[in-house]
Short mmCIF file of C-alpha atoms in Angstrom, two decimals:
data_model
loop_
_atom_site.label_atom_id
_atom_site.label_comp_id
_atom_site.label_asym_id
_atom_site.label_seq_id
_atom_site.Cartn_x
_atom_site.Cartn_y
_atom_site.Cartn_z
CA MET A 1 -31.79 -7.54 42.40
CA MET A 2 -32.85 -9.10 39.13
CA VAL A 3 -36.61 -9.33 38.42
CA TRP A 4 -37.93 -12.20 36.28
CA PRO A 5 -40.84 -11.58 34.01
CA SER A 6 -44.01 -13.09 35.46
CA ARG A 7 -44.68 -15.38 32.45
CA SER A 8 -41.19 -16.87 32.49
CA LEU A 9 -41.49 -17.46 36.21
CA VAL A 10 -44.72 -19.44 35.77
CA VAL A 11 -43.14 -21.61 33.09
CA PHE A 12 -39.98 -22.15 35.16
CA ILE A 13 -41.98 -23.34 38.16
CA ALA A 14 -44.76 -25.27 36.34
CA LEU A 15 -42.53 -27.33 34.05
CA PRO A 16 -40.71 -29.28 36.78
CA LEU A 17 -43.94 -29.82 38.67
CA PHE A 18 -45.63 -31.16 35.57
CA SER A 19 -42.73 -33.55 34.91
CA ILE A 20 -42.88 -34.85 38.48
CA VAL A 21 -46.66 -35.46 38.27
CA ALA A 22 -46.36 -37.18 34.85
CA ALA A 23 -43.57 -39.46 36.08
CA THR A 24 -45.58 -40.38 39.16
CA LEU A 25 -48.65 -41.28 37.13
CA TYR A 26 -46.56 -43.31 34.67
CA PHE A 27 -44.88 -45.45 37.32
CA TYR A 28 -48.15 -45.84 39.20
CA ASN A 29 -50.03 -47.07 36.10
CA LYS A 30 -47.14 -49.30 35.07
CA LYS A 31 -47.17 -50.96 38.45
CA ASP A 32 -50.95 -51.32 38.32
CA LYS A 33 -50.82 -52.98 34.86
CA LYS A 34 -48.22 -55.41 36.05
CA PHE A 35 -50.42 -56.31 38.94
CA ASP A 36 -53.52 -56.81 36.74
CA TYR A 37 -52.16 -58.49 33.62
CA TYR A 38 -48.79 -60.05 34.21
CA PRO A 39 -50.06 -63.08 36.14
CA ARG A 40 -52.64 -63.74 33.41
CA GLU A 41 -49.96 -63.71 30.75
CA GLN A 42 -47.97 -66.13 32.80
CA GLU A 43 -50.95 -68.57 32.87
CA VAL A 44 -50.96 -68.90 29.06
CA ARG A 45 -48.39 -71.46 27.94
CA TYR A 46 -47.92 -74.11 25.29
CA VAL A 47 -46.91 -77.77 25.04
CA GLU A 48 -45.55 -79.62 22.03
CA ILE A 49 -46.27 -83.31 21.44
CA LYS A 50 -45.28 -85.64 18.63
CA ILE A 51 -48.10 -87.16 16.56
CA PRO A 52 -47.35 -90.20 14.34
CA THR A 53 -47.86 -89.37 10.68
CA ASN A 54 -50.44 -92.14 10.24
CA SER A 55 -52.54 -90.62 13.05
CA ILE A 56 -52.62 -87.03 11.75
CA SER A 57 -55.81 -87.48 9.72
CA LEU A 58 -57.51 -89.10 12.71
CA VAL A 59 -56.63 -86.19 15.01
CA ILE A 60 -57.55 -83.50 12.48
CA GLY A 61 -60.69 -85.23 11.17
CA ARG A 62 -62.65 -84.64 7.96
CA GLY A 63 -62.41 -80.96 7.09
CA GLY A 64 -60.67 -80.28 10.41
CA GLU A 65 -63.82 -81.20 12.33
CA ASN A 66 -62.08 -83.20 15.10
CA ILE A 67 -59.41 -80.61 15.85
CA LYS A 68 -62.01 -77.84 15.91
CA ASN A 69 -64.12 -79.79 18.40
CA ILE A 70 -61.09 -80.41 20.65
CA GLN A 71 -60.22 -76.69 20.63
CA LEU A 72 -63.79 -75.71 21.50
CA GLU A 73 -64.07 -78.35 24.23
CA THR A 74 -60.73 -77.46 25.89
CA ASN A 75 -60.56 -73.72 25.14
CA THR A 76 -57.12 -74.14 23.52
CA LYS A 77 -55.45 -73.29 20.24
CA ILE A 78 -53.89 -76.21 18.37
CA ASN A 79 -51.72 -76.18 15.27
CA PHE A 80 -49.14 -78.39 13.58
CA LYS A 81 -45.59 -77.51 12.66
CA THR A 82 -44.37 -78.32 9.17
CA ALA A 83 -42.77 -81.77 9.18
CA ASP A 84 -39.43 -82.66 7.64
CA ALA A 85 -39.50 -85.16 4.80
CA ASN A 86 -37.56 -87.78 6.77
CA GLN A 87 -39.71 -87.55 9.91
CA ASP A 88 -42.44 -90.08 10.70
CA TYR A 89 -44.22 -87.64 12.99
CA ARG A 90 -45.43 -84.05 13.17
CA VAL A 91 -45.16 -81.71 16.12
CA CYS A 92 -48.50 -80.57 17.51
CA ARG A 93 -48.46 -77.34 19.54
CA ILE A 94 -51.22 -76.85 22.13
CA LYS A 95 -51.57 -73.36 23.59
CA GLY A 96 -53.73 -72.41 26.56
CA LYS A 97 -54.00 -72.68 30.34
CA LYS A 98 -52.27 -75.55 32.07
CA GLU A 99 -55.39 -77.56 32.87
CA ASP A 100 -56.84 -76.95 29.37
CA ILE A 101 -53.62 -78.11 27.72
CA GLU A 102 -53.61 -81.27 29.81
CA LEU A 103 -57.19 -82.04 28.81
CA ALA A 104 -56.50 -81.44 25.10
CA GLU A 105 -53.37 -83.60 25.24
CA HIS A 106 -55.34 -86.39 26.97
CA ILE A 107 -58.06 -86.32 24.26
CA ILE A 108 -55.48 -86.44 21.46
CA ARG A 109 -53.48 -89.28 23.00
CA GLU A 110 -56.67 -91.23 23.70
CA ALA A 111 -57.71 -90.87 20.07
CA ILE A 112 -54.31 -92.14 18.92
CA SER A 113 -54.43 -95.11 21.30
CA THR A 114 -57.94 -95.93 20.09
CA GLN A 115 -56.64 -96.06 16.53
CA ALA A 116 -54.59 -99.11 17.45
CA ASN A 117 -57.90 -100.91 18.12
CA VAL A 118 -59.47 -100.02 14.77
CA VAL A 119 -60.87 -103.07 12.97
CA THR A 120 -62.73 -103.61 9.72
CA PHE A 121 -66.20 -105.14 9.67
CA GLU A 122 -68.18 -106.16 6.57
CA MET A 123 -71.90 -106.74 6.41
CA LYS A 124 -74.29 -107.58 3.59
CA VAL A 125 -77.37 -105.41 3.25
CA PRO A 126 -80.38 -105.90 0.92
CA GLN A 127 -79.82 -104.18 -2.43
CA LYS A 128 -83.32 -102.70 -2.24
CA SER A 129 -82.52 -101.02 1.11
CA CYS A 130 -79.38 -99.24 -0.10
CA GLY A 131 -81.32 -96.16 -1.14
CA ARG A 132 -82.61 -95.62 2.39
CA ILE A 133 -79.21 -96.42 3.97
CA ILE A 134 -77.36 -93.97 1.70
CA GLY A 135 -80.09 -91.34 1.67
CA ARG A 136 -80.56 -88.46 -0.73
CA CYS A 137 -77.12 -87.14 -1.73
CA GLY A 138 -75.58 -89.44 0.93
CA ASP A 139 -77.22 -87.63 3.86
CA ASN A 140 -78.07 -90.80 5.83
CA ILE A 141 -74.72 -92.55 5.46
CA ARG A 142 -72.89 -89.37 6.51
CA ALA A 143 -75.11 -89.01 9.58
CA ILE A 144 -74.46 -92.64 10.59
CA SER A 145 -70.71 -92.17 10.10
CA LYS A 146 -70.69 -89.00 12.19
CA ALA A 147 -72.78 -90.44 15.02
CA SER A 148 -70.76 -93.68 15.25
CA LYS A 149 -67.37 -92.08 14.45
CA CYS A 150 -66.80 -94.85 11.90
CA SER A 151 -65.63 -94.84 8.32
CA ILE A 152 -68.43 -96.42 6.23
CA SER A 153 -68.41 -97.29 2.53
CA VAL A 154 -70.96 -99.04 0.31
CA ASP A 155 -69.50 -101.23 -2.43
CA ARG A 156 -70.28 -99.81 -5.86
CA MET A 157 -68.78 -102.73 -7.77
CA THR A 158 -71.50 -105.18 -6.72
CA ASP A 159 -73.66 -106.37 -9.61
CA SER A 160 -76.88 -104.36 -9.52
CA ALA A 161 -78.87 -107.53 -10.07
CA SER A 162 -77.46 -109.08 -6.89
CA PRO A 163 -79.93 -109.13 -3.97
CA PHE A 164 -77.24 -107.90 -1.56
CA ARG A 165 -74.54 -105.28 -1.40
CA LEU A 166 -71.42 -105.16 0.78
CA VAL A 167 -71.01 -102.40 3.40
CA THR A 168 -67.56 -101.91 4.98
CA ILE A 169 -67.26 -100.28 8.43
CA ARG A 170 -63.96 -99.25 10.05
CA GLY A 171 -63.68 -98.27 13.71
CA SER A 172 -63.40 -99.68 17.19
CA GLU A 173 -65.65 -102.57 18.18
CA ASP A 174 -67.95 -100.26 20.14
CA GLN A 175 -68.14 -97.77 17.27
CA ILE A 176 -68.87 -100.54 14.77
CA ALA A 177 -71.67 -101.83 17.02
CA VAL A 178 -73.28 -98.37 16.94
CA ALA A 179 -72.94 -98.06 13.16
CA LYS A 180 -74.29 -101.58 12.55
CA SER A 181 -77.27 -100.88 14.81
CA MET A 182 -78.09 -97.66 12.92
CA ILE A 183 -77.80 -99.43 9.54
CA ASP A 184 -80.07 -102.23 10.79
CA GLU A 185 -82.60 -99.58 11.81
CA LYS A 186 -82.58 -98.14 8.27
CA ILE A 187 -83.12 -101.63 6.82
CA ALA A 188 -86.03 -102.20 9.22
CA GLU A 189 -87.52 -98.82 8.27
CA ASP A 190 -87.27 -99.72 4.58
CA GLU A 191 -88.91 -103.13 5.15
CA GLU A 192 -91.71 -101.56 7.15
CA ALA A 193 -92.35 -98.92 4.48
CA ARG A 194 -92.39 -101.57 1.75
CA ASN A 195 -94.77 -103.78 3.74
CA ARG A 196 -97.16 -100.86 4.23
CA MET A 197 -97.10 -100.11 0.49
CA GLU A 198 -97.61 -103.77 -0.43
CA MET A 199 -100.60 -104.00 1.89
CA ALA A 200 -102.06 -100.81 0.45
CA LEU A 201 -101.49 -101.97 -3.14
CA ALA A 202 -102.60 -105.58 -2.57
CA THR A 203 -106.20 -104.63 -3.33
CA ARG A 204 -105.36 -103.55 -6.90
CA SER A 205 -107.17 -105.55 -9.54
CA PRO A 206 -105.28 -106.60 -12.69
CA ARG A 207 -105.64 -103.85 -15.28
CA LEU A 208 -107.61 -105.14 -18.25
CA LYS A 209 -105.99 -104.55 -21.61
CA SER A 210 -107.56 -101.78 -23.59
CA LYS A 211 -106.94 -100.92 -27.21
CA PHE A 212 -103.46 -99.45 -27.42
CA LYS A 213 -102.43 -97.21 -30.28
CA LYS A 214 -98.69 -97.56 -30.84
CA SER A 215 -97.58 -94.81 -33.18
CA GLU A 216 -100.60 -94.38 -35.42
CA GLY A 217 -102.76 -91.31 -35.53
CA THR A 218 -102.18 -87.90 -34.05
CA GLU A 219 -100.14 -87.61 -30.86
CA CYS A 220 -101.24 -85.60 -27.84
CA ALA A 221 -99.99 -82.14 -27.06
CA LYS A 222 -97.30 -81.76 -24.41
CA VAL A 223 -98.42 -81.98 -20.78
CA PRO A 224 -96.49 -81.21 -17.58
CA SER A 225 -95.97 -83.00 -14.29
CA TYR A 226 -95.04 -86.58 -15.20
CA GLU A 227 -93.31 -88.76 -12.62
CA ARG A 228 -89.61 -89.36 -13.36
CA LEU A 229 -87.49 -92.50 -13.12
CA VAL A 230 -84.48 -91.20 -11.21
CA PRO A 231 -82.36 -93.58 -9.11
CA ILE A 232 -80.91 -92.35 -5.79
CA ALA A 233 -77.47 -93.66 -6.73
CA ASN A 234 -76.07 -94.28 -10.21
CA ASP A 235 -76.44 -98.05 -9.93
CA SER A 236 -79.51 -98.25 -7.70
CA MET A 237 -82.23 -100.78 -8.50
CA LEU A 238 -85.78 -99.44 -8.46
CA GLN A 239 -88.88 -101.47 -7.66
CA VAL A 240 -91.53 -100.94 -10.36
CA TYR A 241 -94.71 -102.23 -11.96
CA VAL A 242 -95.08 -102.48 -15.74
CA SER A 243 -98.48 -100.95 -16.39
CA ALA A 244 -98.69 -100.93 -20.22
CA VAL A 245 -96.69 -102.20 -23.20
CA ALA A 246 -96.54 -101.15 -26.84
CA ASP A 247 -93.39 -103.19 -27.52
CA PRO A 248 -90.10 -103.96 -25.70
CA THR A 249 -88.67 -100.55 -26.60
CA HIS A 250 -91.85 -98.64 -25.80
CA PHE A 251 -93.63 -99.35 -22.53
CA TRP A 252 -94.69 -97.69 -19.27
CA LEU A 253 -93.72 -98.21 -15.65
CA GLN A 254 -95.07 -97.11 -12.30
CA LEU A 255 -92.67 -96.61 -9.41
CA ILE A 256 -93.52 -98.58 -6.28
CA SER A 257 -93.52 -95.66 -3.90
CA PRO A 258 -95.95 -93.78 -1.65
CA ARG A 259 -97.24 -92.07 -4.80
CA ALA A 260 -98.56 -95.42 -6.06
CA VAL A 261 -100.72 -95.58 -2.94
CA GLU A 262 -101.77 -91.96 -3.49
CA LEU A 263 -102.82 -92.88 -7.04
CA ASP A 264 -105.11 -95.65 -5.76
CA HIS A 265 -106.69 -93.20 -3.32
CA LEU A 266 -107.09 -90.67 -6.15
CA VAL A 267 -108.90 -93.22 -8.37
CA ASP A 268 -111.21 -94.14 -5.47
CA ASN A 269 -111.97 -90.48 -4.75
CA MET A 270 -112.61 -89.71 -8.42
CA THR A 271 -114.90 -92.74 -8.76
CA GLU A 272 -116.87 -91.81 -5.67
CA TYR A 273 -117.20 -88.19 -6.85
CA TYR A 274 -118.20 -88.82 -10.48
CA LYS A 275 -120.68 -91.57 -9.64
CA LYS A 276 -122.99 -88.88 -8.27
CA GLU A 277 -125.33 -87.64 -10.97
CA GLU A 278 -125.25 -84.02 -9.80
CA ASN A 279 -121.46 -83.97 -10.11
CA ARG A 280 -121.56 -85.48 -13.59
CA GLU A 281 -124.00 -82.77 -14.67
CA LEU A 282 -121.73 -80.11 -13.17
CA HIS A 283 -118.68 -81.33 -15.15
CA LYS A 284 -120.39 -82.38 -18.38
CA LEU A 285 -118.42 -81.80 -21.60
CA ASN A 286 -120.06 -80.91 -24.89
CA GLU A 287 -116.76 -80.96 -26.74
CA VAL A 288 -113.08 -81.71 -26.09
CA THR A 289 -109.81 -80.55 -27.61
CA ASP A 290 -106.54 -82.29 -28.47
CA GLY A 291 -104.33 -82.55 -25.36
CA GLN A 292 -107.12 -81.79 -22.88
CA ILE A 293 -106.89 -83.61 -19.52
CA VAL A 294 -110.22 -85.19 -18.61
CA ALA A 295 -111.85 -87.65 -16.23
CA CYS A 296 -112.68 -90.87 -18.06
CA ARG A 297 -114.87 -93.82 -17.06
CA VAL A 298 -113.70 -97.33 -17.97
CA ASP A 299 -116.46 -99.85 -18.59
CA GLU A 300 -114.48 -102.90 -17.48
CA ASP A 301 -114.21 -101.87 -13.82
CA ASP A 302 -116.63 -98.89 -13.76
CA LYS A 303 -113.95 -96.62 -12.29
CA TRP A 304 -112.86 -93.12 -13.25
CA TYR A 305 -109.29 -92.32 -14.31
CA ARG A 306 -107.31 -89.33 -15.50
CA GLY A 307 -106.87 -89.26 -19.28
CA GLN A 308 -105.64 -87.06 -22.09
CA VAL A 309 -107.46 -86.51 -25.36
CA CYS A 310 -105.32 -87.52 -28.36
CA GLY A 311 -105.95 -86.07 -31.79
CA GLN A 312 -108.85 -84.18 -33.27
CA VAL A 313 -112.35 -85.44 -32.52
CA GLU A 314 -114.87 -86.07 -35.28
CA TYR A 315 -118.33 -85.57 -33.82
CA ASN A 316 -121.31 -87.72 -34.85
CA GLU A 317 -124.83 -86.42 -35.23
CA ASN A 318 -125.44 -87.78 -31.75
CA ARG A 319 -122.56 -85.86 -30.13
CA GLU A 320 -122.45 -87.95 -26.96
CA GLU A 321 -121.85 -91.10 -29.02
CA SER A 322 -118.76 -89.57 -30.70
CA VAL A 323 -115.63 -91.66 -30.10
CA VAL A 324 -112.54 -90.07 -28.53
CA ASP A 325 -109.01 -91.51 -28.37
CA VAL A 326 -107.83 -91.24 -24.74
CA PHE A 327 -104.36 -91.84 -23.29
CA TYR A 328 -104.41 -92.82 -19.60
CA VAL A 329 -101.68 -90.64 -18.10
CA ASP A 330 -101.19 -92.77 -14.98
CA TYR A 331 -100.96 -96.15 -16.74
CA GLY A 332 -99.70 -95.58 -20.28
CA ASP A 333 -102.40 -97.46 -22.24
CA SER A 334 -104.95 -95.95 -24.64
CA ALA A 335 -108.54 -96.65 -25.56
CA TYR A 336 -111.40 -95.26 -27.62
CA GLN A 337 -114.10 -93.87 -25.33
CA LYS A 338 -117.46 -92.28 -25.92
CA LEU A 339 -117.71 -88.55 -25.29
CA SER A 340 -120.45 -89.33 -22.78
CA ASP A 341 -117.81 -91.16 -20.66
CA LEU A 342 -115.59 -88.08 -20.45
CA LEU A 343 -116.05 -85.32 -17.89
CA GLN A 344 -114.22 -82.18 -16.93
CA LEU A 345 -111.47 -82.99 -14.41
CA ARG A 346 -111.82 -81.25 -11.07
CA ALA A 347 -108.76 -79.03 -10.46
CA ASP A 348 -107.62 -80.71 -7.23
CA PHE A 349 -107.47 -84.10 -9.00
CA LEU A 350 -104.40 -82.74 -10.83
CA SER A 351 -102.29 -82.34 -7.68
CA LEU A 352 -100.61 -85.75 -8.08
CA ARG A 353 -98.03 -86.11 -10.83
CA PHE A 354 -98.99 -88.34 -13.76
CA GLN A 355 -97.58 -91.75 -12.81
CA ALA A 356 -96.96 -93.44 -16.19
CA ILE A 357 -93.22 -93.35 -16.98
CA GLU A 358 -92.36 -94.13 -20.60
CA CYS A 359 -89.29 -96.40 -20.92
CA ALA A 360 -87.37 -98.57 -23.36
CA MET A 361 -85.41 -101.79 -22.86
CA ASP A 362 -81.67 -101.19 -23.21
CA GLY A 363 -79.44 -103.19 -25.51
CA ILE A 364 -82.00 -105.01 -27.70
CA MET A 365 -83.69 -104.54 -31.07
CA PRO A 366 -86.20 -106.50 -33.20
CA LYS A 367 -85.05 -109.97 -34.25
CA SER A 368 -84.96 -108.77 -37.87
CA GLY A 369 -81.82 -106.85 -36.89
CA MET A 370 -83.26 -103.55 -38.13
CA LEU A 371 -83.97 -100.81 -35.61
CA GLU A 372 -86.65 -99.26 -37.81
CA ASP A 373 -88.64 -102.51 -38.06
CA LYS A 374 -91.69 -103.07 -35.88
CA TRP A 375 -91.74 -105.74 -33.21
CA ASP A 376 -93.89 -108.73 -34.16
CA GLU A 377 -97.02 -109.45 -32.13
CA GLU A 378 -95.68 -112.75 -30.80
CA THR A 379 -92.64 -111.03 -29.25
CA VAL A 380 -94.78 -108.23 -27.81
CA GLU A 381 -97.09 -110.76 -26.13
CA LEU A 382 -94.09 -112.71 -24.81
CA PHE A 383 -92.62 -109.52 -23.36
CA GLU A 384 -95.96 -108.57 -21.78
CA ASP A 385 -96.06 -111.92 -20.00
CA MET A 386 -92.42 -111.74 -18.88
CA VAL A 387 -92.89 -108.33 -17.20
CA TYR A 388 -96.37 -109.12 -15.76
CA THR A 389 -98.05 -106.22 -17.55
CA GLY A 390 -100.90 -104.79 -15.50
CA GLN A 391 -100.67 -107.61 -12.94
CA TRP A 392 -99.04 -105.38 -10.28
CA LYS A 393 -96.19 -107.76 -9.59
CA ALA A 394 -93.00 -105.99 -8.54
CA ILE A 395 -89.91 -106.30 -10.72
CA SER A 396 -86.55 -104.50 -10.54
CA ALA A 397 -85.45 -101.78 -12.95
CA GLN A 398 -81.98 -100.35 -13.48
CA VAL A 399 -81.58 -97.11 -15.46
CA VAL A 400 -78.66 -97.59 -17.86
CA ARG A 401 -78.88 -94.39 -19.91
CA TYR A 402 -81.32 -91.94 -21.47
CA LYS A 403 -82.17 -91.48 -25.12
CA ALA A 404 -83.80 -88.66 -27.03
CA ARG A 405 -87.55 -88.82 -27.33
CA GLN A 406 -89.15 -88.83 -30.80
CA ARG A 407 -90.11 -85.34 -31.87
CA SER A 408 -93.70 -86.33 -32.60
CA ASN A 409 -94.12 -87.74 -29.10
CA ARG A 410 -96.51 -86.23 -26.55
CA ARG A 411 -93.62 -85.44 -24.20
CA GLU A 412 -91.22 -84.05 -26.78
CA GLY A 413 -87.91 -82.97 -25.31
CA SER A 414 -88.04 -85.18 -22.21
CA PRO A 415 -85.47 -88.01 -22.47
CA VAL A 416 -86.62 -91.63 -22.30
CA PRO A 417 -84.95 -93.87 -19.68
CA CYS A 418 -83.37 -97.00 -21.19
CA VAL A 419 -83.57 -99.70 -18.55
CA LYS A 420 -82.76 -103.28 -17.73
CA LEU A 421 -85.59 -105.21 -16.07
CA TYR A 422 -85.08 -108.13 -13.71
CA ASP A 423 -87.67 -110.68 -12.63
CA PRO A 424 -87.11 -111.60 -8.95
CA ASP A 425 -88.35 -115.11 -9.79
CA GLY A 426 -86.13 -115.43 -12.87
CA PRO A 427 -82.46 -116.38 -13.30
CA PRO A 428 -80.37 -114.24 -10.91
CA GLY A 429 -78.45 -111.45 -12.62
CA VAL A 430 -80.06 -112.03 -16.03
CA ASP A 431 -82.19 -109.18 -17.35
CA ILE A 432 -85.36 -109.76 -19.32
CA GLY A 433 -83.80 -108.27 -22.47
CA GLN A 434 -81.16 -111.01 -22.43
CA LEU A 435 -83.89 -113.61 -21.94
CA LEU A 436 -85.62 -112.31 -25.08
CA ILE A 437 -82.33 -112.66 -26.97
CA ASP A 438 -81.84 -116.20 -25.64
CA LYS A 439 -85.35 -117.13 -26.86
CA GLY A 440 -84.59 -115.75 -30.32
CA ALA A 441 -87.25 -113.04 -29.93
CA ALA A 442 -84.75 -110.14 -30.07
CA LYS A 443 -81.20 -109.34 -31.13
CA PRO A 444 -78.54 -107.50 -29.15
CA LEU A 445 -78.19 -103.84 -30.04
CA GLN A 446 -74.85 -103.34 -31.74
CA ALA A 447 -72.38 -100.97 -30.09
CA GLU A 448 -72.24 -98.69 -33.14
CA GLU A 449 -76.02 -98.35 -33.26
CA ASN A 450 -76.08 -97.63 -29.53
CA LYS A 451 -73.40 -94.97 -30.08
CA ASP A 452 -75.44 -93.38 -32.89
CA ASP A 453 -78.43 -93.26 -30.56
CA LYS A 454 -76.38 -91.39 -27.93
CA GLU A 455 -75.07 -88.96 -30.56
CA ASP A 456 -78.64 -88.23 -31.66
CA GLN A 457 -79.53 -87.54 -28.05
CA SER A 458 -76.65 -85.08 -27.62
CA LYS A 459 -77.70 -83.22 -30.77
CA ASP A 460 -81.23 -82.82 -29.46
#
């Protein structure tokens, strides 16, 4: 009898047993997986539908927003097959569970059927309300378009001097009704805000003319934090006051905005504070320096304003009687004031930006036809009357371009807005610069001279 070695016997017996156990486990697990997962795989299916080419953008939406929302809402995956050049449709594949596919297909077909009912509606809106309707960087108009599911555009070809601008809305009648209602709300908000400002500013007294120094003497040092004349849109009209005039190419505006109301409150607070003798003693100045920002009392209305010292001061034997040249940073005019009428400005009175915005009329020059010539006094007075200088009557301003500021100017480096001004009571669409030309008080700026001005600006 043959005897097997013990190790070989173990291997001979164990190997078949191991194979049987492994095969059993394999078939058992395979059956179990089929039971668990196969029915689920069977539930996932897809459907293909044809979408007219002119409806593709509607279904997909801006940046794919619509198709993403449909996928999230229905828990499906949707994609489009590449279309042949001669086809007037594209195949849309919807993948998911049966009920989800049906819902997604229903939403898509409903959107396409709605497109057949798309109409175009045009409405005129006040030019002055366009800024609020459009919003900063177009935020408001995009929000209205998204909420109403309409396509909305504001006409940019409308003359900026026109009191109205055309808004075009495309969508179904119900969608247009929503968009129109939201636009009307923005117009009402703008009107309400303007009414509040007008009521707050109605108490302003006309600003009495003080001695203005045009370009003579030493200019002030540079100062920060001036208000800027920046339209919301390239062709937006801004509502402004003309607060001071040197000549038609050198004057100052104030924006009609909440900051104008803040300025009136600031003047009232400064006046109330500096009228108290103990406060005047606390902020008394024995000397001032060129460019220093101070509080200054004006005799005509006995109010206190923010001012900037211009040039070097020559002190008299009686120091308090020394005369100082002061530029009013919120209004743009200048005057000689006694040192006794100047006080140190409390730090918190500097929180508001200086409101005087230096500007120039665009497209005109002195009637002599020479840019370097000074404007005659008669023309300056005519221009002051035409823009209601210091009378706080609103006029419209349109920024046309910017030009380089003179190097000797107090705000060297900051470009000067060149504007067209429109009187709401004057001829519609005719700017005040053109009216000066028509009266023979100015000449049109020649294209070549205007070009040279722009080249100078680019060099600076």
